[in-house]
Amino acid sequence: MKFTKLLLSVAGATALTLALAGCGSSSSSSGNGKTTVQFLSTKTENASTYKELIKEFEKKNPKIDVEFSSPTNAATLLKTDLTKGTFPDVVGIGGDATFVAMQDAKVFKDLSKESYVKTVDPTYQKMITSLYSGKGLYAVPYATNASGIIYNKSLFKKAGITKIPTTWDELMADAKTLKSKGITPFGVAFKDSWTTLSPWNQIVGNVIPDSWIKTRLNNKSTFAATHKAALNQWLEPLKYAQKDYMGTSYNDINRDFANGKVAMIINGNYEIPEITKLNKDIDADMFMFPVTNSASDNHVVSGIDVAFGIYNKTKVSSAANKLVAFLMQKSSAEKYTQEQFSFSAIDGVKQTSKLVAGISPEIEKVNVKNYPDHYYPSAFDMSKPLTQSALNASKGMSASQNVKQTLQNIDNTFNTANVKNK
Amino acid sequence: MDTLRKRTKSKISPTLYIAVAPMIILFFVFHTIPFLRGVFYSFTDWPGYGAWHFVGLRNYLYMFSNSQIGDAYWFTFKFALVATILVNLISLALAVGLNSRIKFQNTMKALYFLPYMLGTLIVGFIFNFIFGTLIPQFGQALNIGWLSSNILGTDHAWIGILIVTIWQGLAFNTLIYLSGLQSISTEIYEAAELDGTTPWQKFWRITFPLIAPFFTINLVLSVKGYLMVFDQIMAMTSGGPGNSTTSISVLIYTQGFQGSQFAIQSANAVVLFIVVAAISLFQLRILNKREERLQ
Amino acid sequence: MQATETTSVKPKKLKRERPNHTNYTATAILAVLAIFAILGPLYLTVVIALKDPSQMNNVLAWPSKINWSNFKDAWEMTDFPTKFLNTLFITVVNIVFTIITNSFVAYAITRYRSHSKLFNGLYYYLVSAMFIPFNVIMLPLVKQVSMFHMDNVFGITILYIIFGLPMNTFLYAGFVKQIPIALEEAAIMDGATPLQVFFKVVFPIMKPMHATVAILSFMWTWNDFLMPLVLLSNPKQQTLQLAQYVFQGQFSTNYNLAFASYMLVLAPVLLMYIFFQRYIIAGVTSGAVK
């Protein structure tokens, strides 16, 4: 009997707290008169910078509470939110396939009339508007990234390499030199499949014409017919990678690089803050991935790394707008640019770090190309066939067979994803 | 007694119906309706938001043409089969060991049951480190080639998932077999010993038939659980390398949301339901029959 | 519960199962296996959680200087108190309401199954729902739950109570069948209403099964990952398990921080297991075997 009574009283008590708590916490403005703004970032590398900026913002706006999150696998979580019909008030998102899907679902507010947009370089605005049809600016560009090769200067010196490679052949020759000196030339982290995409985008962006993807989407061309050389080139650095490149994660390779165990990583500037976290004195820099053998034909693949979008059904639109305006301020942008080694979309904010000195001029010259994979269908995940291909290579499959098999695989997966759902 | 029973029979108090109704209605609303809606969506092209149209059986036909879905089924079946067999074999052996006259029997039992208490996701993260860092370090130090790389980055990644699953799955199954073994009275064995049976015969002729019901429970629960494998994969490989460890559940989650294949994965879920139900029913029938025959 | 009966019997010659003397070979094998396979990974977790990154050269060695700050950092970074309270709330409320509501439904349906076609139908309805795994209804459920604004701690708690119903009905049904009906009939003769009969007579008798259901519900909700993953996107609403996944990216290379965070999640369960291990084992066993 006692047991029953105990249970019933606990049940009663919880029901009461449930009823009481239910009133306050689920609504967006909490009981203490504060407005809560949910802010989600799709990147994890910049979390600490955001957190500091948010602290500053909350100090200036004591009535606003910012709930920040930068989850693992943010793209999937955002899509789940779409299905649920709920959405964070402010999103920091890349100009990528996820953004395109969000834009398709019409979740963002047109920000083109906001005052902070005036400070944004029109080139970068175009990078966002080119991703969708129709007028308006549905995400305001904040930071751009630069793909390329992050290299350890001391290791290069140690191997006697004095000149940065500007052609593909030079790059491969340097890799050979490094290897002969007992230094691992490339650090590859294919356990995290997304890292397969950076070299792919840089190669394809440079050797395949931009217009090609349209013919592919209309099934007038195939990867098999056009991407053979690109895939061969993509596989080449694996020969100079550390041994267990399929079992190494993004975090592992950052640590190895920070500890001077590998000389180069083919990825982008967003990786640098992760490395400096582990070794703030590292003597490193970036250079453009020399994809072709004609130095002047090589471009940096660059895109919008962060753009801010505001949910069009947000209940806290003025607070959300205040937050975005604060982040877009010159001082905030300068802090972000400095800490994240990124390139600002905001006029007058310059990137001066020596860790990206080798690539900054190219970005300033706008010698850039777009990410090809942003135009692939959203159900198509290029990283899967690429990881499979790298796995084949690690097992010793001949390049010709691997290329043939992989391109076929890419075409098949592309076709099944390229279903018009309209 | 009989008259009383008739009295209760003749009138079921309406309060009973009223008191049961809320839970049943809630269950219907949050379990049955989503299920029916899932079936409904599987005949549409709904991406999870916005407009939709009926597309008939297109999603189901697509499933057969899509190698990714085929691979996921192949991986899941292979995984569930091997995991079920290994988990049950090893846990049966462990249970026999724990049931023999060992020292610290209760402590050992508690130790072997411990993994059941831990969340699969975190166990996955811990093993992720073991496979990714610890074992390769040993392998390199001892110069053993196959140990010095991360198994999760090879064709055998599924074995890594399997090891974690076995590590955790053993706990429950061992406990069940153990309680089965403990329910057998020692006299039966003594009688058998007088007949001069070998230990092996004794196991198959006496022990096994007596613990057959426990075998049934374990088998049904294992297969059903392993066909749903999700947490450890998300913790360790996210389905990679390539698609080699993408289970049906992982596929439904990643493609259903991320890949904008809400309708297609709804069809996949319906097929999964049919498969799970069919396998469970089939198992129950076969095993019940065998149980009867054995007894 | 099950005391190991050590039946002292006449001298025997060939005994594998229960010889009179302790089986040291089996003891040794099982002990070594338990230490390496079961305790090994747990030891690893503790050791890594107590080190700082510079002490990671020999991973398995006990740290020369214990570094508690990992726990503090993990505590702050993952907002442990919020996540812990969320998880605790879900777990406790779920257990209490599951026991009260599910046992009643199971009792009513099982007891009056033979008298009522409706209840008989409901029994089969609920038990057959056991064949519908969560993954099957996941996609539409996500849609529906947000329609009802249940994508929060309260909503998910209600869902756990509802989703446990098929399994718990099955568990309670087996138990109800063993309760002699005479007790209830006596109460009815005394003029008790059906609800009184249940709460005053039957409910206390069901105590062993309540324990089992409580333990299984606890294990399910405390360790569940998939349902929070798809339903709880607001960081303030997330559970401990989900937080581990969400913060995986932010832990980045700091394994020590990550493992300290795992320890924080495992510790409550481990503590509980140390104290209630006998009851937990007994409860799980009777749930599966009955």
mmCIF file with all atom_site columns, C-alpha atoms in Angstrom, chain B residues 112-277:
data_model
loop_
_atom_site.group_PDB
_atom_site.id
_atom_site.type_symbol
_atom_site.label_atom_id
_atom_site.label_alt_id
_atom_site.label_comp_id
_atom_site.label_asym_id
_atom_site.label_entity_id
_atom_site.label_seq_id
_atom_site.pdbx_PDB_ins_code
_atom_site.Cartn_x
_atom_site.Cartn_y
_atom_site.Cartn_z
_atom_site.occupancy
_atom_site.B_iso_or_equiv
_atom_site.pdbx_formal_charge
_atom_site.auth_seq_id
_atom_site.auth_comp_id
_atom_site.auth_asym_id
_atom_site.auth_atom_id
_atom_site.pdbx_PDB_model_num
ATOM 1   C CA . TYR B 1 112 ? 29.329 -9.600  -17.322 1.00 0.00 ? 112 TYR B CA 1
ATOM 2   C CA . PHE B 1 113 ? 26.001 -7.843  -17.133 1.00 0.00 ? 113 PHE B CA 1
ATOM 3   C CA . LEU B 1 114 ? 27.561 -4.406  -16.769 1.00 0.00 ? 114 LEU B CA 1
ATOM 4   C CA . PRO B 1 115 ? 27.772 -3.503  -20.499 1.00 0.00 ? 115 PRO B CA 1
ATOM 5   C CA . TYR B 1 116 ? 23.990 -3.732  -20.717 1.00 0.00 ? 116 TYR B CA 1
ATOM 6   C CA . MET B 1 117 ? 23.748 -0.643  -18.525 1.00 0.00 ? 117 MET B CA 1
ATOM 7   C CA . LEU B 1 118 ? 25.861 1.599   -20.739 1.00 0.00 ? 118 LEU B CA 1
ATOM 8   C CA . GLY B 1 119 ? 24.492 3.645   -23.590 1.00 0.00 ? 119 GLY B CA 1
ATOM 9   C CA . THR B 1 120 ? 25.381 2.193   -26.987 1.00 0.00 ? 120 THR B CA 1
ATOM 10  C CA . LEU B 1 121 ? 26.336 5.584   -28.358 1.00 0.00 ? 121 LEU B CA 1
ATOM 11  C CA . ILE B 1 122 ? 28.986 6.185   -25.718 1.00 0.00 ? 122 ILE B CA 1
ATOM 12  C CA . VAL B 1 123 ? 30.247 2.616   -25.931 1.00 0.00 ? 123 VAL B CA 1
ATOM 13  C CA . GLY B 1 124 ? 30.596 3.269   -29.659 1.00 0.00 ? 124 GLY B CA 1
ATOM 14  C CA . PHE B 1 125 ? 32.641 6.418   -29.028 1.00 0.00 ? 125 PHE B CA 1
ATOM 15  C CA . ILE B 1 126 ? 34.919 4.589   -26.628 1.00 0.00 ? 126 ILE B CA 1
ATOM 16  C CA . PHE B 1 127 ? 35.531 1.768   -29.097 1.00 0.00 ? 127 PHE B CA 1
ATOM 17  C CA . ASN B 1 128 ? 36.025 4.330   -31.813 1.00 0.00 ? 128 ASN B CA 1
ATOM 18  C CA . PHE B 1 129 ? 39.059 5.480   -29.871 1.00 0.00 ? 129 PHE B CA 1
ATOM 19  C CA . ILE B 1 130 ? 40.183 1.908   -29.211 1.00 0.00 ? 130 ILE B CA 1
ATOM 20  C CA . PHE B 1 131 ? 40.047 1.014   -32.910 1.00 0.00 ? 131 PHE B CA 1
ATOM 21  C CA . GLY B 1 132 ? 41.293 4.351   -34.184 1.00 0.00 ? 132 GLY B CA 1
ATOM 22  C CA . THR B 1 133 ? 44.127 5.113   -31.777 1.00 0.00 ? 133 THR B CA 1
ATOM 23  C CA . LEU B 1 134 ? 44.862 2.447   -29.210 1.00 0.00 ? 134 LEU B CA 1
ATOM 24  C CA . ILE B 1 135 ? 45.025 -0.682  -31.362 1.00 0.00 ? 135 ILE B CA 1
ATOM 25  C CA . PRO B 1 136 ? 46.990 0.971   -34.202 1.00 0.00 ? 136 PRO B CA 1
ATOM 26  C CA . GLN B 1 137 ? 49.510 2.226   -31.611 1.00 0.00 ? 137 GLN B CA 1
ATOM 27  C CA . PHE B 1 138 ? 49.988 -1.315  -30.367 1.00 0.00 ? 138 PHE B CA 1
ATOM 28  C CA . GLY B 1 139 ? 50.141 -2.633  -33.886 1.00 0.00 ? 139 GLY B CA 1
ATOM 29  C CA . GLN B 1 140 ? 52.846 -0.145  -34.811 1.00 0.00 ? 140 GLN B CA 1
ATOM 30  C CA . ALA B 1 141 ? 54.811 -0.761  -31.649 1.00 0.00 ? 141 ALA B CA 1
ATOM 31  C CA . LEU B 1 142 ? 54.743 -4.510  -32.206 1.00 0.00 ? 142 LEU B CA 1
ATOM 32  C CA . ASN B 1 143 ? 55.090 -4.180  -35.962 1.00 0.00 ? 143 ASN B CA 1
ATOM 33  C CA . ILE B 1 144 ? 51.981 -6.146  -36.774 1.00 0.00 ? 144 ILE B CA 1
ATOM 34  C CA . GLY B 1 145 ? 50.692 -4.899  -40.100 1.00 0.00 ? 145 GLY B CA 1
ATOM 35  C CA . TRP B 1 146 ? 47.019 -5.711  -39.875 1.00 0.00 ? 146 TRP B CA 1
ATOM 36  C CA . LEU B 1 147 ? 46.743 -4.259  -36.395 1.00 0.00 ? 147 LEU B CA 1
ATOM 37  C CA . SER B 1 148 ? 48.426 -0.991  -37.211 1.00 0.00 ? 148 SER B CA 1
ATOM 38  C CA . SER B 1 149 ? 45.562 0.492   -39.177 1.00 0.00 ? 149 SER B CA 1
ATOM 39  C CA . ASN B 1 150 ? 42.090 1.501   -38.061 1.00 0.00 ? 150 ASN B CA 1
ATOM 40  C CA . ILE B 1 151 ? 39.710 -1.343  -38.867 1.00 0.00 ? 151 ILE B CA 1
ATOM 41  C CA . LEU B 1 152 ? 36.919 1.201   -39.305 1.00 0.00 ? 152 LEU B CA 1
ATOM 42  C CA . GLY B 1 153 ? 38.715 2.566   -42.348 1.00 0.00 ? 153 GLY B CA 1
ATOM 43  C CA . THR B 1 154 ? 38.867 -0.747  -44.158 1.00 0.00 ? 154 THR B CA 1
ATOM 44  C CA . ASP B 1 155 ? 36.573 -3.165  -45.928 1.00 0.00 ? 155 ASP B CA 1
ATOM 45  C CA . HIS B 1 156 ? 36.203 -4.854  -42.576 1.00 0.00 ? 156 HIS B CA 1
ATOM 46  C CA . ALA B 1 157 ? 34.706 -1.841  -40.856 1.00 0.00 ? 157 ALA B CA 1
ATOM 47  C CA . TRP B 1 158 ? 31.578 -3.897  -40.250 1.00 0.00 ? 158 TRP B CA 1
ATOM 48  C CA . ILE B 1 159 ? 33.599 -6.222  -38.060 1.00 0.00 ? 159 ILE B CA 1
ATOM 49  C CA . GLY B 1 160 ? 34.450 -3.253  -35.846 1.00 0.00 ? 160 GLY B CA 1
ATOM 50  C CA . ILE B 1 161 ? 30.738 -2.522  -35.509 1.00 0.00 ? 161 ILE B CA 1
ATOM 51  C CA . LEU B 1 162 ? 30.154 -6.199  -34.873 1.00 0.00 ? 162 LEU B CA 1
ATOM 52  C CA . ILE B 1 163 ? 32.684 -6.320  -32.039 1.00 0.00 ? 163 ILE B CA 1
ATOM 53  C CA . VAL B 1 164 ? 31.031 -3.441  -30.223 1.00 0.00 ? 164 VAL B CA 1
ATOM 54  C CA . THR B 1 165 ? 27.629 -5.005  -30.720 1.00 0.00 ? 165 THR B CA 1
ATOM 55  C CA . ILE B 1 166 ? 28.788 -8.332  -29.353 1.00 0.00 ? 166 ILE B CA 1
ATOM 56  C CA . TRP B 1 167 ? 30.510 -6.638  -26.425 1.00 0.00 ? 167 TRP B CA 1
ATOM 57  C CA . GLN B 1 168 ? 27.240 -5.074  -25.429 1.00 0.00 ? 168 GLN B CA 1
ATOM 58  C CA . GLY B 1 169 ? 24.834 -7.746  -26.579 1.00 0.00 ? 169 GLY B CA 1
ATOM 59  C CA . LEU B 1 170 ? 26.464 -10.541 -24.597 1.00 0.00 ? 170 LEU B CA 1
ATOM 60  C CA . ALA B 1 171 ? 25.333 -9.091  -21.282 1.00 0.00 ? 171 ALA B CA 1
ATOM 61  C CA . PHE B 1 172 ? 21.624 -9.582  -21.723 1.00 0.00 ? 172 PHE B CA 1
ATOM 62  C CA . ASN B 1 173 ? 21.766 -12.900 -23.520 1.00 0.00 ? 173 ASN B CA 1
ATOM 63  C CA . THR B 1 174 ? 24.198 -14.396 -21.032 1.00 0.00 ? 174 THR B CA 1
ATOM 64  C CA . LEU B 1 175 ? 21.918 -13.417 -18.187 1.00 0.00 ? 175 LEU B CA 1
ATOM 65  C CA . ILE B 1 176 ? 18.934 -15.069 -19.824 1.00 0.00 ? 176 ILE B CA 1
ATOM 66  C CA . TYR B 1 177 ? 20.815 -18.296 -20.566 1.00 0.00 ? 177 TYR B CA 1
ATOM 67  C CA . LEU B 1 178 ? 22.181 -18.285 -17.057 1.00 0.00 ? 178 LEU B CA 1
ATOM 68  C CA . SER B 1 179 ? 18.743 -18.056 -15.519 1.00 0.00 ? 179 SER B CA 1
ATOM 69  C CA . GLY B 1 180 ? 17.727 -20.874 -17.817 1.00 0.00 ? 180 GLY B CA 1
ATOM 70  C CA . LEU B 1 181 ? 20.617 -23.042 -16.702 1.00 0.00 ? 181 LEU B CA 1
ATOM 71  C CA . GLN B 1 182 ? 19.941 -22.289 -13.066 1.00 0.00 ? 182 GLN B CA 1
ATOM 72  C CA . SER B 1 183 ? 16.381 -23.486 -13.453 1.00 0.00 ? 183 SER B CA 1
ATOM 73  C CA . ILE B 1 184 ? 17.599 -26.989 -14.314 1.00 0.00 ? 184 ILE B CA 1
ATOM 74  C CA . SER B 1 185 ? 17.787 -29.167 -11.281 1.00 0.00 ? 185 SER B CA 1
ATOM 75  C CA . THR B 1 186 ? 21.025 -31.025 -10.708 1.00 0.00 ? 186 THR B CA 1
ATOM 76  C CA . GLU B 1 187 ? 19.232 -34.311 -10.255 1.00 0.00 ? 187 GLU B CA 1
ATOM 77  C CA . ILE B 1 188 ? 18.551 -34.546 -13.949 1.00 0.00 ? 188 ILE B CA 1
ATOM 78  C CA . TYR B 1 189 ? 22.277 -34.484 -14.585 1.00 0.00 ? 189 TYR B CA 1
ATOM 79  C CA . GLU B 1 190 ? 22.956 -36.993 -11.925 1.00 0.00 ? 190 GLU B CA 1
ATOM 80  C CA . ALA B 1 191 ? 20.503 -39.370 -13.510 1.00 0.00 ? 191 ALA B CA 1
ATOM 81  C CA . ALA B 1 192 ? 22.189 -38.847 -16.838 1.00 0.00 ? 192 ALA B CA 1
ATOM 82  C CA . GLU B 1 193 ? 25.579 -39.479 -15.398 1.00 0.00 ? 193 GLU B CA 1
ATOM 83  C CA . LEU B 1 194 ? 24.462 -42.851 -14.168 1.00 0.00 ? 194 LEU B CA 1
ATOM 84  C CA . ASP B 1 195 ? 23.590 -43.664 -17.771 1.00 0.00 ? 195 ASP B CA 1
ATOM 85  C CA . GLY B 1 196 ? 27.138 -42.760 -18.714 1.00 0.00 ? 196 GLY B CA 1
ATOM 86  C CA . THR B 1 197 ? 26.529 -39.892 -21.119 1.00 0.00 ? 197 THR B CA 1
ATOM 87  C CA . THR B 1 198 ? 29.432 -37.762 -22.242 1.00 0.00 ? 198 THR B CA 1
ATOM 88  C CA . PRO B 1 199 ? 29.373 -34.067 -21.335 1.00 0.00 ? 199 PRO B CA 1
ATOM 89  C CA . TRP B 1 200 ? 28.721 -33.142 -24.936 1.00 0.00 ? 200 TRP B CA 1
ATOM 90  C CA . GLN B 1 201 ? 25.742 -35.467 -25.186 1.00 0.00 ? 201 GLN B CA 1
ATOM 91  C CA . LYS B 1 202 ? 24.568 -34.198 -21.867 1.00 0.00 ? 202 LYS B CA 1
ATOM 92  C CA . PHE B 1 203 ? 24.542 -30.660 -23.148 1.00 0.00 ? 203 PHE B CA 1
ATOM 93  C CA . TRP B 1 204 ? 22.680 -31.389 -26.350 1.00 0.00 ? 204 TRP B CA 1
ATOM 94  C CA . ARG B 1 205 ? 20.294 -33.980 -24.964 1.00 0.00 ? 205 ARG B CA 1
ATOM 95  C CA . ILE B 1 206 ? 19.465 -32.482 -21.571 1.00 0.00 ? 206 ILE B CA 1
ATOM 96  C CA . THR B 1 207 ? 20.597 -28.919 -21.126 1.00 0.00 ? 207 THR B CA 1
ATOM 97  C CA . PHE B 1 208 ? 19.730 -27.581 -24.517 1.00 0.00 ? 208 PHE B CA 1
ATOM 98  C CA . PRO B 1 209 ? 16.142 -28.861 -24.676 1.00 0.00 ? 209 PRO B CA 1
ATOM 99  C CA . LEU B 1 210 ? 15.540 -27.510 -21.188 1.00 0.00 ? 210 LEU B CA 1
ATOM 100 C CA . ILE B 1 211 ? 16.767 -24.049 -22.003 1.00 0.00 ? 211 ILE B CA 1
ATOM 101 C CA . ALA B 1 212 ? 15.053 -23.995 -25.406 1.00 0.00 ? 212 ALA B CA 1
ATOM 102 C CA . PRO B 1 213 ? 12.479 -21.379 -24.326 1.00 0.00 ? 213 PRO B CA 1
ATOM 103 C CA . PHE B 1 214 ? 15.332 -19.102 -23.292 1.00 0.00 ? 214 PHE B CA 1
ATOM 104 C CA . PHE B 1 215 ? 16.976 -19.713 -26.626 1.00 0.00 ? 215 PHE B CA 1
ATOM 105 C CA . THR B 1 216 ? 13.760 -18.629 -28.337 1.00 0.00 ? 216 THR B CA 1
ATOM 106 C CA . ILE B 1 217 ? 13.570 -15.369 -26.391 1.00 0.00 ? 217 ILE B CA 1
ATOM 107 C CA . ASN B 1 218 ? 17.179 -14.534 -27.078 1.00 0.00 ? 218 ASN B CA 1
ATOM 108 C CA . LEU B 1 219 ? 16.995 -15.329 -30.740 1.00 0.00 ? 219 LEU B CA 1
ATOM 109 C CA . VAL B 1 220 ? 13.851 -13.330 -31.386 1.00 0.00 ? 220 VAL B CA 1
ATOM 110 C CA . LEU B 1 221 ? 15.061 -10.310 -29.423 1.00 0.00 ? 221 LEU B CA 1
ATOM 111 C CA . SER B 1 222 ? 18.545 -10.433 -30.941 1.00 0.00 ? 222 SER B CA 1
ATOM 112 C CA . VAL B 1 223 ? 17.417 -10.589 -34.538 1.00 0.00 ? 223 VAL B CA 1
ATOM 113 C CA . LYS B 1 224 ? 14.900 -7.817  -34.087 1.00 0.00 ? 224 LYS B CA 1
ATOM 114 C CA . GLY B 1 225 ? 17.402 -5.629  -32.278 1.00 0.00 ? 225 GLY B CA 1
ATOM 115 C CA . TYR B 1 226 ? 20.242 -6.150  -34.719 1.00 0.00 ? 226 TYR B CA 1
ATOM 116 C CA . LEU B 1 227 ? 18.075 -5.490  -37.733 1.00 0.00 ? 227 LEU B CA 1
ATOM 117 C CA . MET B 1 228 ? 17.560 -2.012  -36.243 1.00 0.00 ? 228 MET B CA 1
ATOM 118 C CA . VAL B 1 229 ? 21.249 -1.333  -35.610 1.00 0.00 ? 229 VAL B CA 1
ATOM 119 C CA . PHE B 1 230 ? 21.812 2.418   -35.469 1.00 0.00 ? 230 PHE B CA 1
ATOM 120 C CA . ASP B 1 231 ? 23.549 3.965   -32.447 1.00 0.00 ? 231 ASP B CA 1
ATOM 121 C CA . GLN B 1 232 ? 26.914 2.257   -32.751 1.00 0.00 ? 232 GLN B CA 1
ATOM 122 C CA . ILE B 1 233 ? 27.125 3.030   -36.468 1.00 0.00 ? 233 ILE B CA 1
ATOM 123 C CA . MET B 1 234 ? 26.384 6.704   -35.934 1.00 0.00 ? 234 MET B CA 1
ATOM 124 C CA . ALA B 1 235 ? 29.031 6.774   -33.225 1.00 0.00 ? 235 ALA B CA 1
ATOM 125 C CA . MET B 1 236 ? 31.727 4.992   -35.198 1.00 0.00 ? 236 MET B CA 1
ATOM 126 C CA . THR B 1 237 ? 31.488 5.216   -38.967 1.00 0.00 ? 237 THR B CA 1
ATOM 127 C CA . SER B 1 238 ? 28.353 7.191   -39.884 1.00 0.00 ? 238 SER B CA 1
ATOM 128 C CA . GLY B 1 239 ? 27.818 4.436   -42.442 1.00 0.00 ? 239 GLY B CA 1
ATOM 129 C CA . GLY B 1 240 ? 31.254 4.580   -44.107 1.00 0.00 ? 240 GLY B CA 1
ATOM 130 C CA . PRO B 1 241 ? 33.694 3.974   -45.638 1.00 0.00 ? 241 PRO B CA 1
ATOM 131 C CA . GLY B 1 242 ? 31.600 4.443   -48.763 1.00 0.00 ? 242 GLY B CA 1
ATOM 132 C CA . ASN B 1 243 ? 28.283 2.879   -47.880 1.00 0.00 ? 243 ASN B CA 1
ATOM 133 C CA . SER B 1 244 ? 29.793 -0.247  -46.425 1.00 0.00 ? 244 SER B CA 1
ATOM 134 C CA . THR B 1 245 ? 28.296 0.066   -42.932 1.00 0.00 ? 245 THR B CA 1
ATOM 135 C CA . THR B 1 246 ? 25.087 1.877   -43.789 1.00 0.00 ? 246 THR B CA 1
ATOM 136 C CA . SER B 1 247 ? 22.288 -0.063  -42.124 1.00 0.00 ? 247 SER B CA 1
ATOM 137 C CA . ILE B 1 248 ? 18.646 0.292   -43.060 1.00 0.00 ? 248 ILE B CA 1
ATOM 138 C CA . SER B 1 249 ? 17.997 2.460   -40.006 1.00 0.00 ? 249 SER B CA 1
ATOM 139 C CA . VAL B 1 250 ? 20.934 4.723   -40.754 1.00 0.00 ? 250 VAL B CA 1
ATOM 140 C CA . LEU B 1 251 ? 19.766 5.030   -44.338 1.00 0.00 ? 251 LEU B CA 1
ATOM 141 C CA . ILE B 1 252 ? 16.228 5.945   -43.322 1.00 0.00 ? 252 ILE B CA 1
ATOM 142 C CA . TYR B 1 253 ? 17.582 8.616   -41.020 1.00 0.00 ? 253 TYR B CA 1
ATOM 143 C CA . THR B 1 254 ? 20.267 10.139  -43.214 1.00 0.00 ? 254 THR B CA 1
ATOM 144 C CA . GLN B 1 255 ? 18.536 9.892   -46.575 1.00 0.00 ? 255 GLN B CA 1
ATOM 145 C CA . GLY B 1 256 ? 15.024 10.477  -45.222 1.00 0.00 ? 256 GLY B CA 1
ATOM 146 C CA . PHE B 1 257 ? 15.994 13.804  -43.753 1.00 0.00 ? 257 PHE B CA 1
ATOM 147 C CA . GLN B 1 258 ? 19.323 14.923  -45.163 1.00 0.00 ? 258 GLN B CA 1
ATOM 148 C CA . GLY B 1 259 ? 18.941 13.413  -48.609 1.00 0.00 ? 259 GLY B CA 1
ATOM 149 C CA . SER B 1 260 ? 15.440 14.798  -49.186 1.00 0.00 ? 260 SER B CA 1
ATOM 150 C CA . GLN B 1 261 ? 14.143 11.282  -49.810 1.00 0.00 ? 261 GLN B CA 1
ATOM 151 C CA . PHE B 1 262 ? 11.371 11.445  -47.259 1.00 0.00 ? 262 PHE B CA 1
ATOM 152 C CA . ALA B 1 263 ? 8.879  9.563   -49.420 1.00 0.00 ? 263 ALA B CA 1
ATOM 153 C CA . ILE B 1 264 ? 11.360 7.009   -50.706 1.00 0.00 ? 264 ILE B CA 1
ATOM 154 C CA . GLN B 1 265 ? 12.592 6.255   -47.224 1.00 0.00 ? 265 GLN B CA 1
ATOM 155 C CA . SER B 1 266 ? 8.985  5.997   -46.054 1.00 0.00 ? 266 SER B CA 1
ATOM 156 C CA . ALA B 1 267 ? 8.627  3.211   -48.579 1.00 0.00 ? 267 ALA B CA 1
ATOM 157 C CA . ASN B 1 268 ? 11.837 1.744   -47.223 1.00 0.00 ? 268 ASN B CA 1
ATOM 158 C CA . ALA B 1 269 ? 10.405 1.868   -43.698 1.00 0.00 ? 269 ALA B CA 1
ATOM 159 C CA . VAL B 1 270 ? 7.285  0.042   -44.823 1.00 0.00 ? 270 VAL B CA 1
ATOM 160 C CA . VAL B 1 271 ? 9.390  -2.680  -46.399 1.00 0.00 ? 271 VAL B CA 1
ATOM 161 C CA . LEU B 1 272 ? 11.499 -2.834  -43.254 1.00 0.00 ? 272 LEU B CA 1
ATOM 162 C CA . PHE B 1 273 ? 8.366  -3.318  -41.185 1.00 0.00 ? 273 PHE B CA 1
ATOM 163 C CA . ILE B 1 274 ? 7.203  -6.185  -43.389 1.00 0.00 ? 274 ILE B CA 1
ATOM 164 C CA . VAL B 1 275 ? 10.631 -7.791  -43.205 1.00 0.00 ? 275 VAL B CA 1
ATOM 165 C CA . VAL B 1 276 ? 10.908 -7.493  -39.413 1.00 0.00 ? 276 VAL B CA 1
ATOM 166 C CA . ALA B 1 277 ? 7.379  -8.731  -38.820 1.00 0.00 ? 277 ALA B CA 1
#
